[in-house]
Amino acid sequence: MRVRLVVTFVVVALISAVTATALAYRDARTAVLQRTQNAAVNDLRERVGVVAADVDLPPDERTLARFASKVSEGIGARIVVVRYQDLSATSDTLAETEGRITAELRAAVRAGSGARFQRVEWRGEPYLVVGLPVTYADGDRRTSGLEVFAITALRAERDDTAALLDSVRAGIVPVVVLAAVLALLAAGTVLRPVRKLGRATRELATGDLGSRVAVRGHDELADLARTFNETADALQASDAELRAQEAKARRFVADVSHELRTPLAAMTMVATVLEEDADQLPPDAARAARTVGAETARLSRLVDDLMEISRFDAKAVRLNASVTDLADTVRASLALRGWTDRVTAELREGVRAVVDRRRVDVIVANLVGNALRHGAPPVTVTLAVDDGGEWVVLEVADHGPGLAPEARERVFDRFYKADAARTRSTDTGDRADSGDSGDSGGQGSGLGMAIALENARLRGGTIEVGQQPLGGAVFTLRLPLRTGEEGE
């Protein structure tokens, strides 16, 4: 913007200077030539009036020569040409006049309608030629046949106007430089508050809601700065209110989850006893006992997930990282849940990284459990290292129907379930849940994938979801491959 403003100032100044120069040159040239022209016509008319009274008509060549000389002496020794019919005489017998007195001017003077003049260029030099018919005296306006022409050099006038043009042209450079300096000063004055406003806007965009702009003056920029400050105040107040409400909601979830753990422990104990004795109960009572046990276990997992999410929100999660063999960790996670026979594992041996073994187990449990519940066999777990040797890549793929595009965009959202119409007790093979740990056979809490992603991010990694060419979803975990003996 500074460059555009300076260029605009300079262009306007240059156009103004050139226009003023052109107008000044035109007016000065016209005034100089007009003055010279009027003086030449008046001088010739007056001198001819004085000298013509002593000329006898018809004149001979000697009379014409004497007449031309007297007229030339009276008007500043200009070249004078006198014509009478076929006779012609010149005040300067050595001067060449044919090229300077045009046929057009001669015809106009011969018409006898008063003094006529014409500016001509001869041999690169400008001349003013004035022609005048000599009339009879005593009020007789008839022409006598005498024609007088005076040739005046315009070299001095040309040099004067050229000097004027050079002086005006030389003044353009200072004008343009001054315009550029003024433009820089104006740009600094105008753009300084704009830059401050831009800086404050960027700070506000990066999360500094306390960023403000000093308001000076009462112009449009001051109004803009005032509006920005008002907007920032409103945004800061709204952000503070939202943060307060979010903190209250997190505390509520954490408190509820914590308070539910005690009664859930008792319920789990009773449900376990009922499930153990279910075979001795009537069929309906046995079915009810098993349902109570399954739902109690699911509620217990939900409370655990809520507690885990609450710890992430409260920034209370800490890594217990150490150098870990990832292939052994994945195999242990599958074996712990009895998934070894249901999952095909292709694990690269010797891949060691600084990770929290428990959190890697949670991620594997959620990804594989989700594939087993909602995908179709075979489920494949692949562990490798990327080509750059900087990232560990763990892929969990199934051969089910996969995820719709809109579901892939939201699969890591909390409590998101791709098919909300499914009941918890059915398993049609459609992918309906964002996943949670374990393999309950029904819908999970919708927090499993969110927890898995939070655990990956905690170690500087990420989880991506995609679609296999032949069908089925594939979840890809990427963790930085850092080795060392000390954890973070």
PDB file of C-alpha atoms in Angstrom, residues 45 60 124 164 182 236 256 280 284 309 333 347 351 365 389 436:
ATOM      1  CA  ARG A  45       1.832  50.352 -41.458  1.00  0.00           C
ATOM      2  CA  ASP A  60      10.330  52.823 -61.679  1.00  0.00           C
ATOM      3  CA  GLY A 124      15.659  25.895 -40.367  1.00  0.00           C
ATOM      4  CA  LEU A 164      11.350  29.251 -20.789  1.00  0.00           C
ATOM      5  CA  LEU A 182       5.286  14.190   0.755  1.00  0.00           C
ATOM      6  CA  GLN A 236     -12.910 -11.401  25.351  1.00  0.00           C
ATOM      7  CA  VAL A 256     -20.351 -37.147  38.453  1.00  0.00           C
ATOM      8  CA  GLN A 280     -29.423 -71.816  38.640  1.00  0.00           C
ATOM      9  CA  ASP A 284     -36.118 -65.050  32.352  1.00  0.00           C
ATOM     10  CA  ILE A 309     -11.431 -37.496  29.075  1.00  0.00           C
ATOM     11  CA  SER A 333      -2.200 -55.872  23.967  1.00  0.00           C
ATOM     12  CA  LEU A 347       4.838 -56.450  13.036  1.00  0.00           C
ATOM     13  CA  VAL A 351      11.156 -51.006  16.361  1.00  0.00           C
ATOM     14  CA  ALA A 365      -7.215 -51.690  22.164  1.00  0.00           C
ATOM     15  CA  GLY A 389      12.895 -43.227   9.404  1.00  0.00           C
ATOM     16  CA  ASP A 436     -13.947 -47.773  22.806  1.00  0.00           C
TER      17      ASP A 436
END
